[in-house]
């Protein structure tokens, strides 16, 4: 019962037309549900750093927006400072009580305050008060805590888009809005936003000014007509298979599609200035909200129908427009709820200055590709109002994971300076193009590159990569509409192998599953990262595995620089199985081609914690080992690498991760074989120094980090890096370890390798 009320309040607040009415709804419903005399919301104003009373039921309404408290003042301040509920039966007796005469609160004795937290930050305090001297009971406290947690997103969003400022004072025209996310690929971009959305995803269709209203109306009409035709066809098909009353659904759909119904509403919005797809989204959203507010379960069911019909109309509109062909101006900043690797690489890359997404985290696949392409990227900006930002000017500061929307002139010029400084740094790095990575005390580390696209190859060679440490073979698979055949694959692999010969190219076998789905091989699982992934899929489908291995072997004929890497290994048996298939493929190709085929060097990836402890057994079977620290970190810490909410605890500086890496290096070296690392930590100058000190023979990274890491290695003696490693192994805290490494870089004058001076 209480749960229903809770859901209803959250829904009402969510569907309020603006922030003021959302707050009002919040206090009214809470007061009513809990049967208290007062409910109020105090929110933190970041400029004055004070709590302001922003909504109340029960206190003097005139004090709204005017009464305020310092951050450490009163019971509200105490609640915020302690970040926990404060529940008192006699508030005025508490030493922290601060009487606010304007509110008329003196009559109320009992007080229950609950902090409103978002991402560990205090946004405000939700308070209920009552005349009776009584402590609120446990279930009341739990109710308010639950509600506050659910509503914190609404408050965070409103604050982020400036709705809170708008309430407190008249909005300043064109003021800069700031959003915080997580850095996916470092750098700075200045440009205009282009909203990206997957086809037929109605929620993320942006508003856009209709350039030609008549043309938009025509698009609407023809979309309506084609969906009507679709419905009639379905109806006919189902005659006999469905009861007449079940088929009434199609009638209902047809009625909704009528020119006077949804059609008229959408047309009205087009005449008001939105383009057809945006107008459709607005109308469907309105209907959704109206339905969501209904208590009748039958009517609420109809919500799904309206949504479905909206999607059908959208698909019909998009078919006509082929929105994939939109124009990208120079310095485009791609923004979206989620941008897939495929969406990114289909865009004209030379025009893309930056990427910003609501979902995702630093080691999601798209971020890795963006890093390889050197595009500044910020992910996990949970409160970004994507649909409102099409064609808006913005700055992406991917060093700090921050976005500035409609930046002021001063901000723009400050960032232009930073960009200039970065270019100078890049120019300074040029000196490291042709020198080997050797420390001042003579220790050599091989620097390899991670590739996936052909675009990576030129950049890698230009920066003196000594080979490919990780070719992500799934990337070309992701860009196609079906599995590429053996000959097609051979062609793709040949390009990579030829570009680097005689230097080694390490080709990883197909690593799909987890966050890497092929559009033509969808995998639906509750826990995809713990599911059917990497070698597990290819061993279940030897036909896919064999085609790939044969294509690799054929591509390497005459070059002999192929190495094969097995992803997601968690048992010795998997290595044996894979080796068995590879041996078979070697025999087959030899027979077919009539030329001798050497068995390529085979490596195992260490990505699963189980492998760390069995690596001594596995390394006996293979020629080398490569650590995939992105997944190893995710699995060791039980932190999803794509989940923005836990991104701050995903860190390779975790002492357990560092210890695991040292175990792997020592075990592989005991067997006399080489060990490398190809996760993102190899490409960070700070972590790269620690890896070198641990004894990794090679580091493989995206081309954009190659020169920075080489500069770090050329300037830091191995003895000093070992000293640093020694020091950090004494520390039990990831954040402290990270700071120690940064201090060391600062001492060495190398801090600009990880962030430009001015933006810090
Ligand atoms: C890794 O897990 O570290 C790795 C290199 O593989 P991917 O990022 O492609 O999963
Ligand atoms: Mg991996």
XYZ file of C-alpha atoms and ligand atoms in Angstrom:
771
model
C 0.000 0.000 0.000
C 2.698 2.404 1.049
C 4.707 1.203 -1.912
C 1.838 2.140 -4.237
C 1.687 5.585 -2.672
C 5.420 5.924 -3.085
C 5.235 4.985 -6.730
C 2.369 7.390 -7.272
C 4.232 10.301 -5.662
C 7.342 9.639 -7.753
C 5.205 9.441 -10.884
C 3.352 12.657 -10.065
C 6.581 14.478 -9.384
C 8.133 13.109 -12.568
C 5.252 14.236 -14.698
C 4.945 17.721 -13.215
C 5.198 20.339 -15.975
C 7.985 22.281 -14.255
C 10.248 22.238 -11.241
C 8.075 24.495 -9.053
C 5.090 22.260 -9.443
C 7.289 19.182 -8.963
C 8.372 20.547 -5.573
C 4.822 21.505 -4.668
C 3.566 18.068 -5.619
C 6.319 16.564 -3.512
C 5.459 18.420 -0.299
C 1.699 18.140 -0.717
C 1.762 14.395 -1.343
C 4.223 13.656 1.445
C 2.218 15.630 3.968
C -0.951 13.900 2.908
C 0.533 10.388 2.849
C 2.334 10.678 6.178
C -0.469 12.640 7.811
C 1.953 15.257 9.146
C 1.213 18.938 9.567
C 4.252 20.239 7.718
C 6.375 19.052 4.831
C 9.130 21.255 3.407
C 12.052 21.042 1.011
C 15.268 22.956 1.598
C 17.728 23.014 -1.296
C 21.390 23.979 -1.413
C 22.118 27.061 -3.494
C 25.632 26.543 -4.846
C 26.380 30.217 -5.282
C 25.634 31.360 -1.748
C 26.332 27.925 -0.262
C 23.175 28.091 1.854
C 20.002 26.077 2.201
C 16.904 27.858 0.898
C 13.372 26.871 1.768
C 12.036 26.074 -1.698
C 8.634 24.508 -1.050
C 6.414 23.947 1.946
C 2.987 22.776 2.967
C 2.256 23.961 6.454
C 4.805 26.736 6.983
C 4.246 30.311 5.932
C 4.215 30.231 2.099
C 5.697 33.711 1.918
C 8.945 32.485 3.341
C 9.531 30.286 0.284
C 12.631 31.376 -1.612
C 13.618 33.906 1.027
C 14.365 32.017 4.207
C 17.802 30.462 4.236
C 20.274 28.689 6.512
C 24.058 28.379 6.409
C 25.394 24.920 5.664
C 26.130 24.242 9.330
C 23.083 26.027 10.707
C 20.023 24.528 12.328
C 18.722 20.983 12.238
C 18.601 21.167 8.447
C 22.332 21.945 8.408
C 23.005 19.119 10.858
C 21.074 16.652 8.739
C 23.088 17.677 5.659
C 26.408 17.550 7.504
C 25.784 14.127 8.988
C 24.226 12.876 5.761
C 21.688 10.931 7.795
C 18.119 11.382 9.044
C 17.544 13.479 12.157
C 14.464 12.364 14.093
C 13.503 14.375 17.207
C 10.426 14.568 19.406
C 11.297 17.999 20.764
C 13.185 19.973 18.150
C 13.526 23.245 20.012
C 15.363 21.506 22.855
C 18.140 20.440 20.521
C 21.294 22.573 20.756
C 21.418 22.902 16.961
C 17.826 24.200 16.705
C 17.732 27.509 14.879
C 14.451 29.343 15.026
C 13.246 30.860 11.757
C 10.569 33.396 12.777
C 9.359 34.044 9.186
C 8.182 30.466 8.846
C 5.924 30.224 11.868
C 7.445 26.882 12.793
C 7.519 27.490 16.532
C 4.330 25.486 17.108
C 5.848 22.285 15.785
C 7.701 20.066 18.172
C 8.607 16.902 16.371
C 11.034 17.041 13.462
C 12.183 14.476 10.916
C 14.739 15.608 8.336
C 16.163 13.391 5.600
C 19.060 14.431 3.333
C 18.509 14.515 -0.432
C 21.708 12.990 -1.833
C 22.827 12.501 -5.416
C 26.160 10.884 -6.232
C 27.359 11.388 -2.669
C 26.596 15.094 -2.812
C 24.071 16.796 -0.589
C 21.438 18.625 -2.641
C 19.011 19.490 0.114
C 16.913 18.253 3.001
C 13.333 16.994 3.068
C 11.599 17.788 6.370
C 8.320 16.810 8.035
C 7.154 18.402 11.280
C 4.315 17.909 13.737
C 2.808 19.586 16.753
C 2.666 16.386 18.878
C 5.779 15.667 20.856
C 6.495 12.261 19.385
C 9.327 10.566 17.591
C 8.448 9.466 14.061
C 8.458 5.689 13.925
C 10.847 3.519 11.955
C 8.490 2.922 9.043
C 7.846 6.652 8.622
C 11.553 7.321 8.616
C 12.146 4.535 6.099
C 9.387 5.898 3.871
C 10.908 9.374 3.782
C 14.403 8.032 3.150
C 13.144 5.913 0.258
C 11.224 8.782 -1.220
C 14.113 11.182 -0.907
C 16.432 8.740 -2.687
C 13.948 8.398 -5.531
C 13.383 12.107 -5.875
C 17.033 13.099 -5.742
C 17.363 12.514 -9.488
C 14.618 15.063 -10.203
C 16.308 17.640 -8.000
C 19.746 16.969 -9.496
C 18.362 17.338 -12.980
C 16.533 20.548 -12.141
C 19.629 22.024 -10.544
C 21.748 21.024 -13.484
C 19.515 22.640 -16.042
C 19.294 25.795 -14.017
C 15.661 25.386 -12.971
C 16.656 26.020 -9.380
C 18.328 29.337 -10.285
C 15.245 30.238 -12.245
C 13.178 29.754 -9.127
C 15.471 31.758 -6.911
C 15.994 34.695 -9.233
C 15.061 35.778 -12.718
C 17.207 33.685 -15.038
C 20.218 35.405 -16.477
C 19.995 35.252 -20.251
C 22.322 32.733 -21.860
C 24.077 31.803 -18.654
C 26.528 28.931 -18.901
C 25.216 25.615 -17.649
C 27.640 23.057 -16.299
C 27.266 19.278 -16.295
C 29.533 16.703 -14.743
C 30.319 13.255 -16.061
C 33.318 10.964 -16.346
C 36.202 11.327 -18.734
C 36.274 8.671 -21.462
C 39.051 10.076 -23.660
C 41.014 13.142 -22.630
C 41.183 16.441 -24.492
C 39.179 19.589 -25.049
C 36.548 20.233 -27.718
C 34.689 23.373 -28.621
C 31.785 23.070 -31.000
C 28.085 22.550 -31.580
C 25.998 19.646 -30.351
C 24.499 17.108 -32.717
C 22.006 14.827 -31.022
C 22.475 11.190 -31.968
C 19.777 8.652 -31.350
C 19.225 5.124 -32.498
C 16.476 4.703 -35.079
C 12.992 4.397 -33.649
C 13.978 5.460 -30.151
C 11.283 7.980 -29.482
C 12.514 9.285 -26.123
C 15.722 10.613 -27.537
C 14.328 12.412 -30.604
C 15.462 16.031 -30.181
C 13.476 19.200 -30.677
C 14.578 20.867 -33.872
C 13.232 23.952 -35.598
C 11.173 22.983 -38.655
C 12.700 24.709 -41.649
C 9.799 23.927 -43.929
C 6.547 23.396 -42.061
C 4.674 22.106 -45.106
C 7.330 19.532 -45.826
C 7.188 18.322 -42.207
C 3.386 18.025 -42.405
C 3.765 16.007 -45.584
C 6.226 13.693 -43.816
C 3.671 13.237 -41.045
C 0.806 12.505 -43.429
C 2.684 9.937 -45.341
C 3.950 8.274 -42.159
C 0.385 8.082 -40.834
C -0.787 6.585 -44.087
C 1.890 3.926 -44.104
C 1.165 2.911 -40.490
C -2.546 2.742 -41.295
C -1.765 0.440 -44.189
C 0.430 -1.643 -41.884
C -2.451 -1.959 -39.386
C -4.982 -2.965 -42.011
C -2.583 -5.607 -43.231
C -2.040 -6.949 -39.714
C -5.773 -7.005 -39.106
C -6.315 -9.014 -42.257
C -3.517 -11.401 -41.416
C -4.980 -12.063 -37.992
C -8.506 -12.782 -39.143
C -9.098 -16.341 -38.105
C -6.123 -16.399 -35.756
C -7.594 -13.942 -33.275
C -11.023 -13.411 -31.793
C -13.002 -10.457 -33.078
C -12.729 -8.639 -29.773
C -8.980 -9.163 -29.698
C -8.750 -7.718 -33.127
C -10.582 -4.644 -31.848
C -7.102 -3.453 -30.937
C -6.389 -2.767 -34.579
C -9.537 -0.680 -34.782
C -8.417 1.284 -31.772
C -5.047 1.844 -33.436
C -6.710 2.989 -36.625
C -8.863 5.415 -34.676
C -5.833 6.855 -32.955
C -4.177 7.240 -36.339
C -7.116 9.197 -37.598
C -6.299 12.666 -38.894
C -8.481 14.179 -36.176
C -6.813 12.297 -33.334
C -3.041 11.953 -32.874
C -2.486 13.263 -36.387
C -4.123 16.601 -35.589
C -2.183 17.001 -32.361
C 1.137 16.328 -34.042
C 0.301 18.707 -36.859
C -0.465 21.408 -34.338
C 2.994 21.019 -32.830
C 4.571 21.218 -36.259
C 2.759 24.477 -36.871
C 4.099 25.650 -33.522
C 7.603 25.214 -34.981
C 8.907 21.716 -34.195
C 9.910 19.265 -36.924
C 7.725 16.221 -37.501
C 9.727 13.752 -35.358
C 10.025 16.225 -32.468
C 6.323 17.042 -32.646
C 5.514 13.340 -32.531
C 7.712 12.859 -29.450
C 6.013 15.781 -27.668
C 2.530 14.394 -28.308
C 3.433 10.858 -27.284
C 5.130 12.153 -24.120
C 1.994 14.125 -23.196
C -0.188 11.085 -23.625
C 2.210 8.949 -21.625
C 2.054 11.370 -18.741
C -1.720 11.514 -18.836
C -1.928 7.728 -18.801
C 0.675 7.374 -16.075
C -1.469 9.529 -13.794
C -4.494 7.252 -14.197
C -5.234 4.855 -11.393
C -7.280 2.479 -13.550
C -5.017 -0.431 -14.492
C -6.927 -1.092 -17.733
C -6.446 2.429 -18.974
C -2.820 2.383 -17.929
C -2.398 -0.667 -20.128
C -3.325 1.510 -23.104
C -0.110 3.387 -22.478
C 1.786 0.605 -24.149
C -0.439 0.901 -27.216
C 0.123 4.615 -27.595
C 3.826 4.099 -27.239
C 3.815 1.340 -29.768
C 1.930 3.431 -32.273
C 4.333 6.317 -31.648
C 7.270 4.052 -32.452
C 5.626 2.869 -35.636
C 4.991 6.412 -36.831
C 8.550 7.368 -35.967
C 9.989 4.433 -37.888
C 7.859 5.425 -40.898
C 9.103 9.020 -40.674
C 12.695 7.949 -40.389
C 12.360 5.662 -43.373
C 11.329 8.621 -45.474
C 13.972 10.964 -44.197
C 16.915 8.646 -43.889
C 18.115 10.569 -40.919
C 21.440 8.754 -41.126
C 22.392 11.137 -43.879
C 22.328 14.277 -41.827
C 24.875 17.013 -42.309
C 27.635 17.315 -39.769
C 29.226 20.747 -39.474
C 32.942 21.034 -38.601
C 33.609 20.659 -34.857
C 30.454 18.638 -34.230
C 29.987 17.344 -30.721
C 27.983 14.141 -30.733
C 25.606 13.923 -27.816
C 23.104 11.208 -26.926
C 21.635 8.987 -24.266
C 23.897 6.263 -25.498
C 26.160 6.288 -28.529
C 27.205 2.914 -29.813
C 30.530 2.148 -31.457
C 28.710 1.631 -34.731
C 26.942 5.003 -34.531
C 30.275 6.678 -33.888
C 32.265 5.110 -36.659
C 29.507 5.727 -39.200
C 29.762 9.472 -38.550
C 32.207 11.544 -40.623
C 35.071 11.280 -38.134
C 37.043 14.239 -39.459
C 34.170 16.491 -38.377
C 33.719 15.099 -34.886
C 35.338 17.221 -32.198
C 33.868 15.587 -29.100
C 31.393 13.063 -27.700
C 29.075 13.330 -24.692
C 26.703 10.633 -23.450
C 24.277 10.173 -20.591
C 25.032 6.474 -20.144
C 28.298 4.597 -20.173
C 31.580 4.736 -18.350
C 35.246 5.184 -19.159
C 35.947 1.672 -20.318
C 32.887 1.045 -22.389
C 33.701 -0.048 -25.854
C 32.702 3.190 -27.547
C 35.014 5.081 -25.187
C 37.913 2.867 -26.146
C 37.264 3.492 -29.819
C 36.931 7.246 -29.159
C 40.257 7.136 -27.357
C 41.835 5.326 -30.287
C 40.539 8.056 -32.566
C 41.706 10.790 -30.176
C 38.222 12.305 -29.733
C 37.648 13.989 -26.350
C 34.779 12.118 -24.686
C 32.711 12.539 -21.546
C 30.316 9.816 -20.414
C 27.808 9.235 -17.644
C 26.448 12.783 -17.648
C 23.278 11.541 -16.026
C 21.423 14.851 -15.936
C 22.163 16.085 -19.453
C 18.884 17.266 -21.055
C 19.853 15.774 -24.413
C 16.726 16.580 -26.365
C 17.007 20.302 -25.630
C 20.576 20.685 -26.781
C 20.591 20.093 -30.528
C 22.771 22.698 -32.266
C 23.745 24.343 -28.968
C 27.286 25.587 -28.496
C 29.305 23.718 -25.897
C 32.741 23.041 -24.502
C 33.767 19.515 -23.608
C 36.528 19.423 -21.021
C 37.280 15.741 -21.103
C 40.197 16.116 -18.689
C 37.749 16.975 -15.952
C 34.711 15.181 -17.382
C 32.833 18.459 -17.567
C 30.518 20.033 -20.149
C 29.791 23.745 -20.459
C 26.614 24.497 -22.373
C 26.370 27.964 -23.918
C 29.740 28.987 -22.519
C 30.450 32.616 -21.743
C 32.985 34.564 -23.796
C 35.599 34.389 -21.033
C 35.200 30.655 -20.701
C 35.549 30.194 -24.426
C 38.732 32.191 -24.580
C 40.178 30.383 -21.572
C 39.575 27.055 -23.261
C 41.015 28.277 -26.545
C 44.224 28.959 -24.614
C 44.199 25.452 -23.213
C 43.743 24.004 -26.687
C 46.720 26.043 -27.868
C 48.796 24.757 -24.980
C 47.807 21.202 -25.803
C 48.909 21.649 -29.368
C 52.278 22.814 -28.070
C 52.516 19.718 -25.918
C 51.752 17.569 -28.921
C 54.426 19.438 -30.864
C 56.878 18.763 -28.001
C 56.009 15.090 -28.166
C 57.089 14.934 -31.781
C 60.636 14.466 -30.546
C 59.575 11.067 -29.220
C 58.322 9.767 -32.557
C 61.408 7.899 -33.593
C 63.225 7.117 -30.367
C 62.837 3.743 -28.689
C 61.255 3.627 -25.223
C 64.416 3.233 -23.110
C 64.715 4.603 -19.586
C 67.723 6.835 -18.700
C 69.223 3.793 -16.927
C 68.950 1.636 -20.016
C 65.796 -0.466 -19.509
C 63.816 -1.091 -22.663
C 60.045 -1.566 -22.861
C 58.296 -2.523 -26.107
C 55.431 -0.184 -26.942
C 52.657 -1.643 -29.029
C 49.398 -0.244 -30.250
C 45.771 -1.353 -29.948
C 43.878 -1.297 -33.233
C 40.496 -2.198 -34.636
C 39.891 0.210 -37.468
C 42.170 0.868 -40.422
C 42.207 4.489 -39.252
C 44.281 3.412 -36.245
C 46.981 1.948 -38.418
C 48.314 5.134 -40.004
C 48.371 6.967 -36.682
C 50.132 4.069 -35.010
C 52.869 3.830 -37.619
C 53.327 7.564 -37.606
C 54.081 7.361 -33.890
C 56.576 4.558 -34.087
C 54.542 1.649 -32.709
C 56.676 -1.490 -32.528
C 53.774 -3.702 -33.492
C 50.160 -4.398 -32.609
C 49.594 -5.698 -29.083
C 45.843 -6.007 -29.494
C 43.844 -6.052 -32.700
C 40.188 -6.080 -31.618
C 38.859 -8.294 -34.377
C 35.241 -7.735 -33.331
C 35.284 -4.123 -34.516
C 35.050 -4.952 -38.238
C 32.349 -7.490 -37.317
C 30.377 -4.747 -35.583
C 30.329 -2.608 -38.691
C 28.738 -5.219 -40.894
C 25.246 -6.533 -41.281
C 26.168 -10.202 -41.113
C 29.167 -12.320 -40.194
C 31.922 -11.556 -42.699
C 32.928 -14.642 -44.694
C 36.389 -16.221 -44.693
C 37.612 -14.404 -47.775
C 36.266 -11.079 -46.573
C 37.971 -11.566 -43.221
C 41.202 -12.580 -44.885
C 41.228 -9.270 -46.758
C 40.640 -7.242 -43.599
C 43.340 -9.047 -41.612
C 45.824 -8.893 -44.460
C 45.678 -5.094 -44.414
C 46.573 -5.029 -40.730
C 49.336 -7.616 -41.009
C 50.856 -6.016 -44.091
C 50.813 -2.533 -42.603
C 53.080 -3.613 -39.738
C 55.152 -6.473 -41.195
C 57.705 -7.580 -40.136
C 56.602 -6.279 -36.736
C 54.207 -8.556 -34.853
C 50.435 -8.140 -35.053
C 48.517 -9.742 -32.188
C 45.032 -10.624 -33.380
C 42.501 -11.369 -30.719
C 39.816 -13.869 -31.669
C 36.264 -12.584 -31.761
C 35.438 -11.050 -28.368
C 31.711 -10.361 -28.458
C 29.145 -10.506 -25.671
C 29.325 -8.325 -22.569
C 28.896 -4.804 -23.912
C 29.838 -5.738 -27.460
C 26.817 -6.918 -29.340
C 26.649 -7.664 -33.013
C 23.421 -6.298 -34.477
C 22.890 -9.568 -36.318
C 23.754 -11.828 -33.357
C 21.877 -10.352 -30.408
C 22.418 -11.920 -26.996
C 19.814 -11.209 -24.330
C 21.074 -11.919 -20.835
C 20.508 -10.548 -17.343
C 24.217 -10.442 -16.603
C 25.992 -10.220 -19.932
C 29.438 -9.629 -18.406
C 29.104 -12.891 -16.500
C 27.525 -14.673 -19.377
C 28.197 -15.872 -22.854
C 31.240 -13.841 -23.849
C 34.510 -14.064 -25.773
C 36.016 -17.539 -25.998
C 32.855 -19.050 -24.481
C 30.895 -18.095 -27.579
C 33.530 -19.076 -30.105
C 34.146 -22.479 -28.511
C 30.390 -23.103 -28.627
C 30.460 -22.090 -32.287
C 33.582 -23.709 -33.688
C 32.356 -22.896 -37.192
C 32.720 -19.170 -36.416
C 36.053 -19.708 -34.670
C 37.490 -21.877 -37.448
C 36.537 -19.459 -40.197
C 38.251 -16.665 -38.306
C 41.441 -18.616 -37.569
C 41.676 -19.886 -41.144
C 41.233 -16.332 -42.429
C 43.998 -15.105 -40.105
C 46.369 -17.893 -41.140
C 45.769 -17.274 -44.822
C 46.204 -13.532 -44.379
C 49.615 -14.108 -42.765
C 51.018 -16.242 -45.577
C 54.373 -14.813 -46.615
C 54.418 -12.316 -43.735
C 54.620 -14.588 -40.717
C 53.993 -11.821 -38.203
C 50.685 -13.140 -36.856
C 50.151 -13.829 -33.154
C 46.777 -15.054 -31.888
C 45.318 -13.961 -28.558
C 42.484 -15.738 -26.718
C 40.054 -13.496 -24.792
C 38.042 -14.154 -21.630
C 39.868 -17.359 -20.691
C 38.788 -18.727 -17.313
C 40.042 -22.323 -17.392
C 42.909 -24.445 -18.722
C 40.417 -26.546 -20.618
C 39.365 -23.574 -22.749
C 42.995 -22.994 -23.751
C 43.383 -26.652 -24.702
C 40.188 -26.603 -26.757
C 41.191 -23.440 -28.592
C 44.689 -24.800 -29.291
C 43.186 -27.966 -30.649
C 41.050 -26.008 -33.111
C 43.953 -23.775 -34.119
C 46.150 -26.813 -34.835
C 43.379 -28.223 -36.975
C 43.046 -24.969 -38.871
C 46.818 -24.918 -39.551
C 46.634 -28.411 -41.071
C 43.601 -27.541 -43.171
C 45.051 -24.331 -44.562
C 48.378 -26.024 -45.285
C 46.610 -28.677 -47.276
C 44.400 -26.212 -49.112
C 47.051 -23.670 -49.970
C 49.852 -26.136 -50.617
C 52.381 -24.023 -48.708
C 53.902 -24.667 -45.294
C 52.046 -22.828 -42.548
C 53.849 -22.154 -39.283
C 51.916 -22.416 -36.103
C 51.468 -18.771 -35.012
C 52.508 -17.701 -31.524
C 49.538 -18.069 -29.208
C 48.749 -15.955 -26.152
C 46.269 -16.077 -23.328
C 44.527 -12.981 -21.986
C 44.305 -12.532 -18.248
C 40.941 -10.880 -17.702
C 39.258 -13.138 -15.151
C 40.611 -13.353 -11.577
C 40.600 -17.176 -11.749
C 43.200 -16.981 -14.501
C 45.589 -14.976 -12.303
C 45.916 -17.956 -9.993
C 46.241 -20.569 -12.742
C 48.485 -18.633 -15.040
C 51.478 -20.860 -14.181
C 49.580 -23.841 -15.647
C 48.257 -21.992 -18.645
C 51.501 -20.380 -19.682
C 52.987 -23.859 -20.199
C 50.589 -24.317 -23.102
C 51.165 -21.007 -24.877
C 53.891 -18.608 -26.027
C 52.965 -15.391 -24.249
C 50.477 -13.739 -21.910
C 48.668 -10.425 -22.217
C 46.700 -8.846 -19.390
C 43.354 -7.246 -20.242
C 43.286 -4.917 -17.285
C 39.939 -3.347 -18.236
C 38.084 -6.564 -17.611
C 40.431 -7.774 -14.896
C 39.671 -4.604 -12.908
C 35.946 -5.021 -13.501
C 35.910 -8.636 -12.345
C 38.302 -8.202 -9.428
C 36.397 -5.275 -7.997
C 32.925 -6.483 -9.043
C 32.343 -3.118 -10.675
C 30.627 -2.965 -14.070
C 32.987 -1.065 -16.378
C 30.011 0.588 -18.131
C 28.021 1.687 -15.119
C 28.270 5.421 -14.549
C 26.946 5.076 -11.021
C 29.926 3.089 -9.810
C 32.502 4.612 -12.132
C 34.303 6.286 -9.271
C 35.131 2.963 -7.660
C 36.336 1.388 -10.903
C 40.064 1.976 -10.610
C 43.173 0.053 -11.657
C 45.000 1.732 -8.748
C 43.157 -0.583 -6.356
C 45.842 -2.390 -4.308
C 44.325 -5.804 -5.137
C 44.494 -5.113 -8.851
C 48.135 -4.050 -8.567
C 48.957 -7.161 -6.542
C 47.249 -9.419 -9.080
C 49.289 -7.864 -11.885
C 52.542 -8.505 -10.023
C 51.586 -12.165 -9.507
C 50.969 -12.570 -13.246
C 54.295 -10.971 -14.218
C 56.264 -13.097 -11.755
C 54.593 -16.377 -12.733
C 54.981 -15.837 -16.464
C 58.614 -14.823 -16.077
C 59.278 -17.925 -13.980
C 58.223 -19.926 -17.041
C 60.640 -17.870 -19.154
C 57.932 -16.326 -21.319
C 57.027 -12.710 -22.104
C 54.102 -10.866 -20.556
C 52.406 -7.696 -21.821
C 49.374 -5.654 -20.961
C 46.823 -4.248 -23.378
C 44.176 -2.649 -21.136
C 43.775 1.100 -20.864
C 46.148 1.376 -17.915
C 49.045 0.711 -20.278
C 48.254 3.994 -22.024
C 48.211 6.192 -18.948
C 51.693 7.598 -18.269
C 51.176 7.251 -14.510
C 50.085 3.614 -14.425
C 52.503 2.785 -17.265
C 55.430 3.612 -14.953
C 54.102 1.227 -12.320
C 53.645 -1.499 -14.946
C 57.197 -1.013 -16.171
C 58.441 -1.326 -12.601
C 56.466 -4.549 -12.138
C 58.383 -6.024 -15.054
C 55.911 -6.024 -17.954
C 57.858 -6.616 -21.167
C 55.440 -4.708 -23.373
C 52.673 -2.156 -23.071
C 49.962 -1.915 -25.700
C 47.783 1.172 -25.922
C 45.734 3.361 -28.205
C 47.819 5.343 -30.687
C 46.822 8.626 -29.087
C 48.738 7.742 -25.906
C 51.851 6.287 -27.490
C 54.028 9.400 -27.471
C 53.045 10.427 -23.957
C 53.940 7.025 -22.527
C 57.181 6.958 -24.496
C 58.127 10.362 -23.125
C 57.421 9.191 -19.565
C 59.579 6.092 -20.008
C 62.439 7.998 -21.606
C 62.506 10.390 -18.645
C 62.125 8.113 -15.651
C 64.909 5.723 -14.612
C 63.699 2.194 -13.917
C 65.196 2.448 -10.412
C 63.014 5.445 -9.652
C 59.872 3.752 -10.994
C 60.697 0.740 -8.827
C 61.034 3.034 -5.830
C 57.599 4.430 -6.558
C 56.116 0.944 -6.898
C 57.731 -0.065 -3.629
C 56.165 2.955 -1.978
C 52.654 2.382 -3.353
C 52.606 -1.284 -2.392
C 52.701 -0.146 1.238
C 49.466 1.809 0.746
C 45.997 0.296 1.132
C 43.954 2.987 -0.603
C 43.504 3.476 -4.370
C 42.991 7.232 -4.208
C 46.150 7.697 -2.154
C 48.128 5.541 -4.584
C 46.869 7.617 -7.475
C 47.922 10.834 -5.756
C 51.372 9.420 -4.979
C 51.857 8.626 -8.655
C 50.688 12.092 -9.643
C 53.045 13.732 -7.140
C 55.902 11.762 -8.628
C 54.976 12.913 -12.139
C 54.794 16.470 -10.870
C 58.266 16.188 -9.314
C 59.566 14.920 -12.609
C 57.970 17.829 -14.470
C 55.731 15.368 -16.342
C 52.329 16.253 -14.928
C 51.265 17.852 -18.210
C 51.278 14.363 -19.714
C 48.108 13.593 -17.802
C 46.437 16.982 -17.688
C 47.137 20.424 -19.105
C 48.210 22.895 -16.458
C 45.497 25.473 -16.859
C 42.410 23.291 -16.612
C 43.369 21.714 -13.322
C 40.648 -5.546 -21.529
O 39.665 -6.112 -21.041
O 41.501 -4.946 -20.851
C 40.841 -5.529 -22.986
C 41.967 -5.102 -23.507
O 39.794 -5.940 -23.754
P 38.494 -5.063 -24.098
O 38.704 -3.681 -23.527
O 38.353 -5.066 -25.577
O 37.435 -5.823 -23.394
Mg 38.444 -7.407 -22.320
